[in-house]
Short mmCIF file of C-alpha atoms in Angstrom, two decimals:
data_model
loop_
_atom_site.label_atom_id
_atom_site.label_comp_id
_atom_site.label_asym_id
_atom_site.label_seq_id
_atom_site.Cartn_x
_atom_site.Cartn_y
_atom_site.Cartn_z
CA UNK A 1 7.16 -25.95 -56.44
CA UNK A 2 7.86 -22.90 -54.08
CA UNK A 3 6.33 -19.65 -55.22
CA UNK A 4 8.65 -18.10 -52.32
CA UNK A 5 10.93 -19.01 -50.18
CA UNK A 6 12.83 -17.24 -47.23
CA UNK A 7 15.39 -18.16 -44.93
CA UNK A 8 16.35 -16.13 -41.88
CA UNK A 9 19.34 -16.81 -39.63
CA UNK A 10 20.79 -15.81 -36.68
CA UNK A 11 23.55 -15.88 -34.46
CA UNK A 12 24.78 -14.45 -31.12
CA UNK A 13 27.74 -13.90 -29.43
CA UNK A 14 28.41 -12.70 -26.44
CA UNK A 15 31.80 -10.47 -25.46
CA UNK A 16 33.61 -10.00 -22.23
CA UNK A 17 31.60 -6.00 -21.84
CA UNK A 18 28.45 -7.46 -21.54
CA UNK A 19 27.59 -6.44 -25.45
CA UNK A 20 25.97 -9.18 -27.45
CA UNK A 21 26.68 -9.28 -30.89
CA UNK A 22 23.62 -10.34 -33.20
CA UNK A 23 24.46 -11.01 -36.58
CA UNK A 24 21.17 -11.64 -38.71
CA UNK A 25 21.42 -12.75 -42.28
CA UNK A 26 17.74 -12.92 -44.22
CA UNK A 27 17.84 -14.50 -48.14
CA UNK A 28 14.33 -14.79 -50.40
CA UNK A 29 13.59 -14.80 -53.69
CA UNK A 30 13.66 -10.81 -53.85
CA UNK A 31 15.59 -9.87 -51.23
CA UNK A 32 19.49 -10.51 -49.46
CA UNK A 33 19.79 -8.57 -46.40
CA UNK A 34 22.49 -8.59 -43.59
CA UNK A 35 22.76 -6.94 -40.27
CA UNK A 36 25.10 -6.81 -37.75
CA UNK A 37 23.59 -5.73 -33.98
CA UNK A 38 25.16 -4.91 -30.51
CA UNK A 39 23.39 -4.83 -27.56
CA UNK A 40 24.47 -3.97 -24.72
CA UNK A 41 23.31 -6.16 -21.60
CA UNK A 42 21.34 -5.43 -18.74
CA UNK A 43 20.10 -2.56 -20.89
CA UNK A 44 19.04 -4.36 -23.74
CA UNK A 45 20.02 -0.70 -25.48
CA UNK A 46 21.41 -1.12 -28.62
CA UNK A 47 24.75 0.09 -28.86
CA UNK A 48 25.59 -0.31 -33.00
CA UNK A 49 23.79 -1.09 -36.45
CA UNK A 50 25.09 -2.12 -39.43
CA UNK A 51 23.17 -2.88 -42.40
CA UNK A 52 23.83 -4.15 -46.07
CA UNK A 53 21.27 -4.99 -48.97
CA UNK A 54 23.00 -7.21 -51.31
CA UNK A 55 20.08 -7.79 -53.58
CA UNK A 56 16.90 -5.41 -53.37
CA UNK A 57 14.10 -4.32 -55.83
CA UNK A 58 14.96 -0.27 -56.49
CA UNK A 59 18.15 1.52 -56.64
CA UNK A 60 17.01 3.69 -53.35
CA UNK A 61 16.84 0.03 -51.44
CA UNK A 62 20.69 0.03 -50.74
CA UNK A 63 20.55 3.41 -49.28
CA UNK A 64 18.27 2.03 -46.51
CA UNK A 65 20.24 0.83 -43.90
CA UNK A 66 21.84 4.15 -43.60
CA UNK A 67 18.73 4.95 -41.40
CA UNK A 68 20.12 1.96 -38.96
CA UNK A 69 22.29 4.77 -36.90
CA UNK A 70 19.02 6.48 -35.39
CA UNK A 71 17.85 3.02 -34.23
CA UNK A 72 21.12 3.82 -31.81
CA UNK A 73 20.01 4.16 -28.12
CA UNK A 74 16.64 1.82 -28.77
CA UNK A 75 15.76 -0.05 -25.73
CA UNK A 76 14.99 -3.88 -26.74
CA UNK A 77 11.51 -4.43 -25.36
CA UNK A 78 10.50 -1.01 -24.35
CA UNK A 79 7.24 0.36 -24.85
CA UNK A 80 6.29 -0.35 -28.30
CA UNK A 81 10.09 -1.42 -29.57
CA UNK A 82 8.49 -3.06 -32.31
CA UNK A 83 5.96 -0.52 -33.91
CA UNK A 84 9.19 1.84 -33.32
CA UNK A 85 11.08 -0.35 -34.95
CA UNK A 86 8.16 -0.64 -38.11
CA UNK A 87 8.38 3.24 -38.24
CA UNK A 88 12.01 4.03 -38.22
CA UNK A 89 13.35 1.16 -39.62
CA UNK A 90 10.45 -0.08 -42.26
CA UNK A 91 8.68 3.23 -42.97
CA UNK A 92 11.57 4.83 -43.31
CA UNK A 93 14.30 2.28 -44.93
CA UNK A 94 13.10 -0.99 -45.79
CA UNK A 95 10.23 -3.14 -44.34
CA UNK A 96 12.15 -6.43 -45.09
CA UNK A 97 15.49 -4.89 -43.08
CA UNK A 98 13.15 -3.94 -39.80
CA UNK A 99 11.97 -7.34 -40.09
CA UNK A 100 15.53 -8.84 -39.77
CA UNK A 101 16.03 -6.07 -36.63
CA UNK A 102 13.14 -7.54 -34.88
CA UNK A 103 14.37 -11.19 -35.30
CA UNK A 104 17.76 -10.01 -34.13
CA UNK A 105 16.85 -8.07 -30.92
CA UNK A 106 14.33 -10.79 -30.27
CA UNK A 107 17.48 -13.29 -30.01
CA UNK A 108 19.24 -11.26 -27.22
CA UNK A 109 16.90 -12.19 -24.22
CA UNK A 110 17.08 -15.80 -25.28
CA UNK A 111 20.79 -16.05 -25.78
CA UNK A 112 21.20 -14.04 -22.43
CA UNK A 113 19.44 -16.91 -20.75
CA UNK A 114 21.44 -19.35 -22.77
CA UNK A 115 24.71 -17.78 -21.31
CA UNK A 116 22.98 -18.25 -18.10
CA UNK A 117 21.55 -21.60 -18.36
CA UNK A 118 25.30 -22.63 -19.79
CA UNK A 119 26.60 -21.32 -16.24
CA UNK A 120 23.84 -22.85 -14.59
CA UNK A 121 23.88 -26.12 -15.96
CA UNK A 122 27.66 -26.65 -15.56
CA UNK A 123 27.12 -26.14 -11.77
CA UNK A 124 25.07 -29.50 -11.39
CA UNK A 125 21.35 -27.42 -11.22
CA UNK A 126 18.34 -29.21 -12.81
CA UNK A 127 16.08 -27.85 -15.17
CA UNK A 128 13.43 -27.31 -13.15
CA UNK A 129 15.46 -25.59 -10.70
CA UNK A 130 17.18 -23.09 -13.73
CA UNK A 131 12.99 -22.33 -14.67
CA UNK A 132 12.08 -21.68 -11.59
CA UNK A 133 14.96 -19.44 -10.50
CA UNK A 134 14.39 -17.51 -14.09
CA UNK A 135 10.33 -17.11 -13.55
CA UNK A 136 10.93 -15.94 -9.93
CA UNK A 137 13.91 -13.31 -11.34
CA UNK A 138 12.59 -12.08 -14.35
CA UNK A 139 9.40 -10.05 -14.12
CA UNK A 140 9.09 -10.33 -18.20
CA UNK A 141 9.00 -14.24 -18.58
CA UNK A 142 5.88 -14.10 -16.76
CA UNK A 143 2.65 -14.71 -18.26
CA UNK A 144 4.42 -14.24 -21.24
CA UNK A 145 2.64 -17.57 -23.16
CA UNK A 146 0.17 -20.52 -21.76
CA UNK A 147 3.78 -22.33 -20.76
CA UNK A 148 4.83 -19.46 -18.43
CA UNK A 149 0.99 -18.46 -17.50
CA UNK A 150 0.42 -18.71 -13.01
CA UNK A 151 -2.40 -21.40 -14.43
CA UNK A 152 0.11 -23.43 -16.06
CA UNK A 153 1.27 -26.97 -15.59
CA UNK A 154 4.74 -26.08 -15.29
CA UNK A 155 4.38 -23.03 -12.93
CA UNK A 156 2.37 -24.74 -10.72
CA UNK A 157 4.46 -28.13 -10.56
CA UNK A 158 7.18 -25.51 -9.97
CA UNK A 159 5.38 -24.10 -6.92
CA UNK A 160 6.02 -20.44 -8.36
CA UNK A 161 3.57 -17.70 -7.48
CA UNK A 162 3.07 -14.12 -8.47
CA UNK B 1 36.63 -6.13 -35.68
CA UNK B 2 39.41 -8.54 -36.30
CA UNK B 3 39.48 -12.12 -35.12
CA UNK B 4 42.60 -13.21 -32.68
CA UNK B 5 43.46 -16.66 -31.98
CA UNK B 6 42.70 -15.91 -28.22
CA UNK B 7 38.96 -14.80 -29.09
CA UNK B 8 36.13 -17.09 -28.05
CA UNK B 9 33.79 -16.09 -30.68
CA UNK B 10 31.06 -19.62 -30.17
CA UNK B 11 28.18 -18.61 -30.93
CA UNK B 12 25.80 -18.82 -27.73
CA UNK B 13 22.35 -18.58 -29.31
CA UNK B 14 21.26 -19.34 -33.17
CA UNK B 15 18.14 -19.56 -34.74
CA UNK B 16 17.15 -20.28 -38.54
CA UNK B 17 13.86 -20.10 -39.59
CA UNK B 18 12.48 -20.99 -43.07
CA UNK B 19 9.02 -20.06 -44.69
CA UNK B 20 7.90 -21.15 -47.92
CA UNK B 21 4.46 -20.87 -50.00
CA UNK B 22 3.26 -22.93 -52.96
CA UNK B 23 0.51 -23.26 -54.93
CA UNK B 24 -1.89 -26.59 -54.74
CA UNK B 25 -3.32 -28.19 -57.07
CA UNK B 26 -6.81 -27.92 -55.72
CA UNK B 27 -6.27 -23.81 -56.06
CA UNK B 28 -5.09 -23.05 -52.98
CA UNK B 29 -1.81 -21.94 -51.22
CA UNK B 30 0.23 -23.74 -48.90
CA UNK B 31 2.58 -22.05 -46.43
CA UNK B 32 5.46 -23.90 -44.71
CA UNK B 33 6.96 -22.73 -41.70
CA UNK B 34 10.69 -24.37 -40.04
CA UNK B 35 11.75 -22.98 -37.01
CA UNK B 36 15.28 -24.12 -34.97
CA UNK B 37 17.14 -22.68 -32.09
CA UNK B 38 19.10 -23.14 -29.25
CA UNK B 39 15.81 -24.00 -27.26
CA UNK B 40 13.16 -24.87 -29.57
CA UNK B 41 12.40 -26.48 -32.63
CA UNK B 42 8.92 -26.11 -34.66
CA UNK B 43 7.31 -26.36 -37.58
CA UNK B 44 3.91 -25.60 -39.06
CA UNK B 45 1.70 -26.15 -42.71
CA UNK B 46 -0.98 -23.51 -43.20
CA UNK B 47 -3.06 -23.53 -45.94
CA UNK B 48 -4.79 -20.05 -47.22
CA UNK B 49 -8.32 -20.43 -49.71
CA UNK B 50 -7.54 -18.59 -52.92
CA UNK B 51 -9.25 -15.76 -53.78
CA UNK B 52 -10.21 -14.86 -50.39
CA UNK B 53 -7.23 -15.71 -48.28
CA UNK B 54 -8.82 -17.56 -45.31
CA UNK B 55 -6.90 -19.82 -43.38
CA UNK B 56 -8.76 -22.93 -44.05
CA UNK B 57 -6.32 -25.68 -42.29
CA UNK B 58 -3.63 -25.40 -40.12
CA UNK B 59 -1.37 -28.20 -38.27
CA UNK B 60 2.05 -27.52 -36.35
CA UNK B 61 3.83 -29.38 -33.84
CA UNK B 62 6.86 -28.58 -31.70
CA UNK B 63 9.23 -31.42 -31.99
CA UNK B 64 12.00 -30.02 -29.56
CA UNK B 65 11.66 -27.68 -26.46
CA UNK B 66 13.21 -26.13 -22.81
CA UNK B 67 10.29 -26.51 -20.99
CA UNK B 68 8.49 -29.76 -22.45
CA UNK B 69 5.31 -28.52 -21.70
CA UNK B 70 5.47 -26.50 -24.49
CA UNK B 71 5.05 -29.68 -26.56
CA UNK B 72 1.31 -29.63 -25.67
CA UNK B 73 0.36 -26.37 -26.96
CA UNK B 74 -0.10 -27.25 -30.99
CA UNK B 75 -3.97 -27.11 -29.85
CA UNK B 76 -4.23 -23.54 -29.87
CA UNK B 77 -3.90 -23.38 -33.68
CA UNK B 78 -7.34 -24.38 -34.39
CA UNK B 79 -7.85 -20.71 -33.28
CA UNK B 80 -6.63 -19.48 -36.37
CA UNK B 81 -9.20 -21.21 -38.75
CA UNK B 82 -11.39 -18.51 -41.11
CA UNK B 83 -8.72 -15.28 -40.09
CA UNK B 84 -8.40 -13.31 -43.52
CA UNK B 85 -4.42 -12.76 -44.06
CA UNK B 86 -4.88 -9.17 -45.26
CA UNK B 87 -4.79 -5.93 -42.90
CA UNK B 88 -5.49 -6.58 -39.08
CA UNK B 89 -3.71 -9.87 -39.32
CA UNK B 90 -0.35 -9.35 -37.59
CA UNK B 91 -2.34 -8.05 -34.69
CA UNK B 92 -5.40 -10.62 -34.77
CA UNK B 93 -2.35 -13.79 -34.50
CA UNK B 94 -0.98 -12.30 -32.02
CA UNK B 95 -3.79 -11.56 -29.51
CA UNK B 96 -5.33 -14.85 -30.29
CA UNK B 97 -2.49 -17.01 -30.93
CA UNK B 98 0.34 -15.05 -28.70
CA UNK B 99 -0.40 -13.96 -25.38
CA UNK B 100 -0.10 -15.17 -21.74
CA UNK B 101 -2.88 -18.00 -22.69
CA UNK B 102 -1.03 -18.84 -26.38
CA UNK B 103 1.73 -19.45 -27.70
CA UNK B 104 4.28 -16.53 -29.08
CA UNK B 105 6.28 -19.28 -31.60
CA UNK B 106 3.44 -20.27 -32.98
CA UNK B 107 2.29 -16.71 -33.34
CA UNK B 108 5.14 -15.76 -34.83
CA UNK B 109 5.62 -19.04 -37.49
CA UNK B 110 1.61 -18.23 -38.50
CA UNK B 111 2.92 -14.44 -39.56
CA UNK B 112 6.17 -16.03 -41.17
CA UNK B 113 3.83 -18.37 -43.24
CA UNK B 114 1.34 -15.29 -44.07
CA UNK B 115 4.04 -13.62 -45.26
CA UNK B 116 5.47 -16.00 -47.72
CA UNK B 117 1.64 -16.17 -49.24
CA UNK B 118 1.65 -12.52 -49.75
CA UNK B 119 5.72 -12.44 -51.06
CA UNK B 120 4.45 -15.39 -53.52
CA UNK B 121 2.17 -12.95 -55.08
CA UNK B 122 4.66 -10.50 -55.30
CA UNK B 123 7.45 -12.21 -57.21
CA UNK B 124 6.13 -13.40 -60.26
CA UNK B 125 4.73 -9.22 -60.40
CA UNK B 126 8.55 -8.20 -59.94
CA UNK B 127 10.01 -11.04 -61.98
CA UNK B 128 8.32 -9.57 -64.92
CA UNK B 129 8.88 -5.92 -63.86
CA UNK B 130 12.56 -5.97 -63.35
CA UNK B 131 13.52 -8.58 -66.47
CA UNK B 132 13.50 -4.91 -68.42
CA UNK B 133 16.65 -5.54 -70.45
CA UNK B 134 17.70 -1.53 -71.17
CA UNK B 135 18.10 1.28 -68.71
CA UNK B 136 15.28 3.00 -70.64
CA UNK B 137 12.76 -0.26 -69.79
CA UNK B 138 13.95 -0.61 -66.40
CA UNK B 139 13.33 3.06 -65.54
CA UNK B 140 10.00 2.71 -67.00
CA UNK B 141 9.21 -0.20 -65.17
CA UNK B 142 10.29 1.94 -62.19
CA UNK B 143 8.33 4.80 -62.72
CA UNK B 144 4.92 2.73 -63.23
CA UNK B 145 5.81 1.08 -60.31
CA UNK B 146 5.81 4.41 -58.30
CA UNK B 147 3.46 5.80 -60.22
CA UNK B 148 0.80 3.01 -59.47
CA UNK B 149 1.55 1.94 -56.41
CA UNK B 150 -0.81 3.02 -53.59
CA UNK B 151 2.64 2.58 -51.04
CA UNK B 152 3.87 5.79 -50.43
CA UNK B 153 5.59 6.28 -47.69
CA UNK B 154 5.88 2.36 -47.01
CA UNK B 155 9.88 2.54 -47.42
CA UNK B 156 12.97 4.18 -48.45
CA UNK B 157 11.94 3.55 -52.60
CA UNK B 158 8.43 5.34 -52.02
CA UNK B 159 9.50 8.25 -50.06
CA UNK B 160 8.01 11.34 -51.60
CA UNK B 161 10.28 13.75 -53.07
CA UNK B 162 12.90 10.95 -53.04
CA UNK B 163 16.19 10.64 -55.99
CA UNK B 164 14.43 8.12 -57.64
CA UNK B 165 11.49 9.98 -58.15
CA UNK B 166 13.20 13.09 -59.11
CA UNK B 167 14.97 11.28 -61.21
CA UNK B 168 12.26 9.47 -62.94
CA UNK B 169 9.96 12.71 -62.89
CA UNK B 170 6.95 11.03 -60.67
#
């Protein structure tokens, strides 16, 4: 039997201005957490935060996604976005809500190339051709695991150098 | 924001991940980790040595991927064998596991699954703590919990100087 269980899920949209909209929703045996994100694209800056604890631990839980409106103006991926994210969000709100921020921004770069790919794809280009356009264009894809490393298989069937 | 009929509100990107921990019979915990996207889809079993918390086995696999060389990367796990899941860990997985010469869903799943071992200790504590049937019991149950807690400052609850413990005189 399950001691614990947690589900986290999330979805993105993407509007006409270039703003994402990230909605996470995160359910365990403690806690039910939502959060709705914008981003706004090529920034990556986040451009709103909403937050609601539906089921928490200690009456000051629900007050801590009131602290989501100074995570306004956060670059995704800047210089230590994440341990930012621990301190403002966790430290000083709720650990378990700045976990469910760092799923959600990390969704934006993928759904951005998804929006791209979907573009891509519908114009008759192959796979390959989509990863090799994307590794050449985008500095941070780059060495970013063993798949993406200049060693690997795929960059160098790809004939991509940096 | 309101929904019109002319919006196209598809979603372009989801993911849903799931993590789960239970105990074994042989004393140990086992932590389950599902992950499914747009892109990918993974999963991984980890199981942690009780009392001490060492990863003594761990096997994933990614079924489903962009670039299918990802597929061959479930070696890297055996990395993870003997790490403690206690302080260091989040930063340990992901310079060993992560990185330009790992793999950053794995990295992330073996964190998912350490955290479900840790939240599994956790529950049956608050289970007991918050089944306090009066508002006298419950504030008690509070105040001990602040009161012997070594997380100050962790989050909004242990903030010093907060309502709560104003209220609650700790």
């Amino acid at each position: 039997m399950f001691e614990f269980t947690r589900s986290k899920s999330i979805g993105v949209e993407k509007r006409e201005d270039g703003i994402f909209l990230i909605h996470g929703f995160l359910d365990d045996n403690v806690y039910t957490i939502e959060l709705d994100l914008g981003v706004k694209t090529p920034e990556f800056t986040i451009v709103s935060a909403k937050g609601n604890m539906k089921r928490y631990t200690t009456p000051e839980c629900p007050k801590a996604p009131s602290i989501l409106d100074d995570a306004i103006g956060l670059q995704i991926g800047g210089a230590d976005f994440e341990t930012k994210v621990k301190k403002l969000v966790g430290r000083g709100g709720c650990r378990h809500l700045a976990d469910l921020f760092i799923e959600c921004c990390n969704a934006v770069f993928p759904a951005v190339i998804q929006t791209q790919w979907k573009i891509a794809r519908s114009n008759g280009m192959s796979k390959d051709d989509f990863i090799k356009g994307l590794v050449n264009k985008e500095p941070k894809i780059r060495d970013r695991c063993m798949t993406y490393s200049r060693e690997s298989e795929l960059v160098r069937r790809l004939g991509v150098s940096w | 924001m309101v929904q019109t009929v002319v919006d196209n509100r598809i979603l372009g990107y989801t993911k849903n991940m799931h993590a789960g921990a239970e105990n074994l019979d042989n004393g140990n915990t086992m932590a389950r980790v599902r992950v499914d996207d747009t892109f990918l889809s993974a999963e991984l079993e980890i199981e942690v040595k009780i009392p001490d918390l060492k990863i003594v086995s761990i096997q994933g696999r990614i079924i489903r991927s962009f670039a299918e060389e990802c597929r061959n990367n479930a070696e890297i796990l055996k990395r993870a064998v003997g790490m403690r899941v206690g302080s260091g860990i989040t930063r340990l997985v992901k310079e060993t596991i992560g990185g330009s010469n790992g793999c950053n869903v794995f990295a992330d799943m073996i964190l998912e699954g350490c955290n479900a071992v840790i939240m599994g200790f956790t529950v049956d504590e608050l289970d007991t703590q918050l089944a306090a049937e009066t508002d006298e019991a419950f504030g008690q149950v509070l105040k001990d919990m602040l009161e012997n807690n070594p997380r100050v400052g962790s989050c909004i609850a242990f903030v010093e100087g907060n309502e709560l413990r104003r209220r609650l005189g700790v």
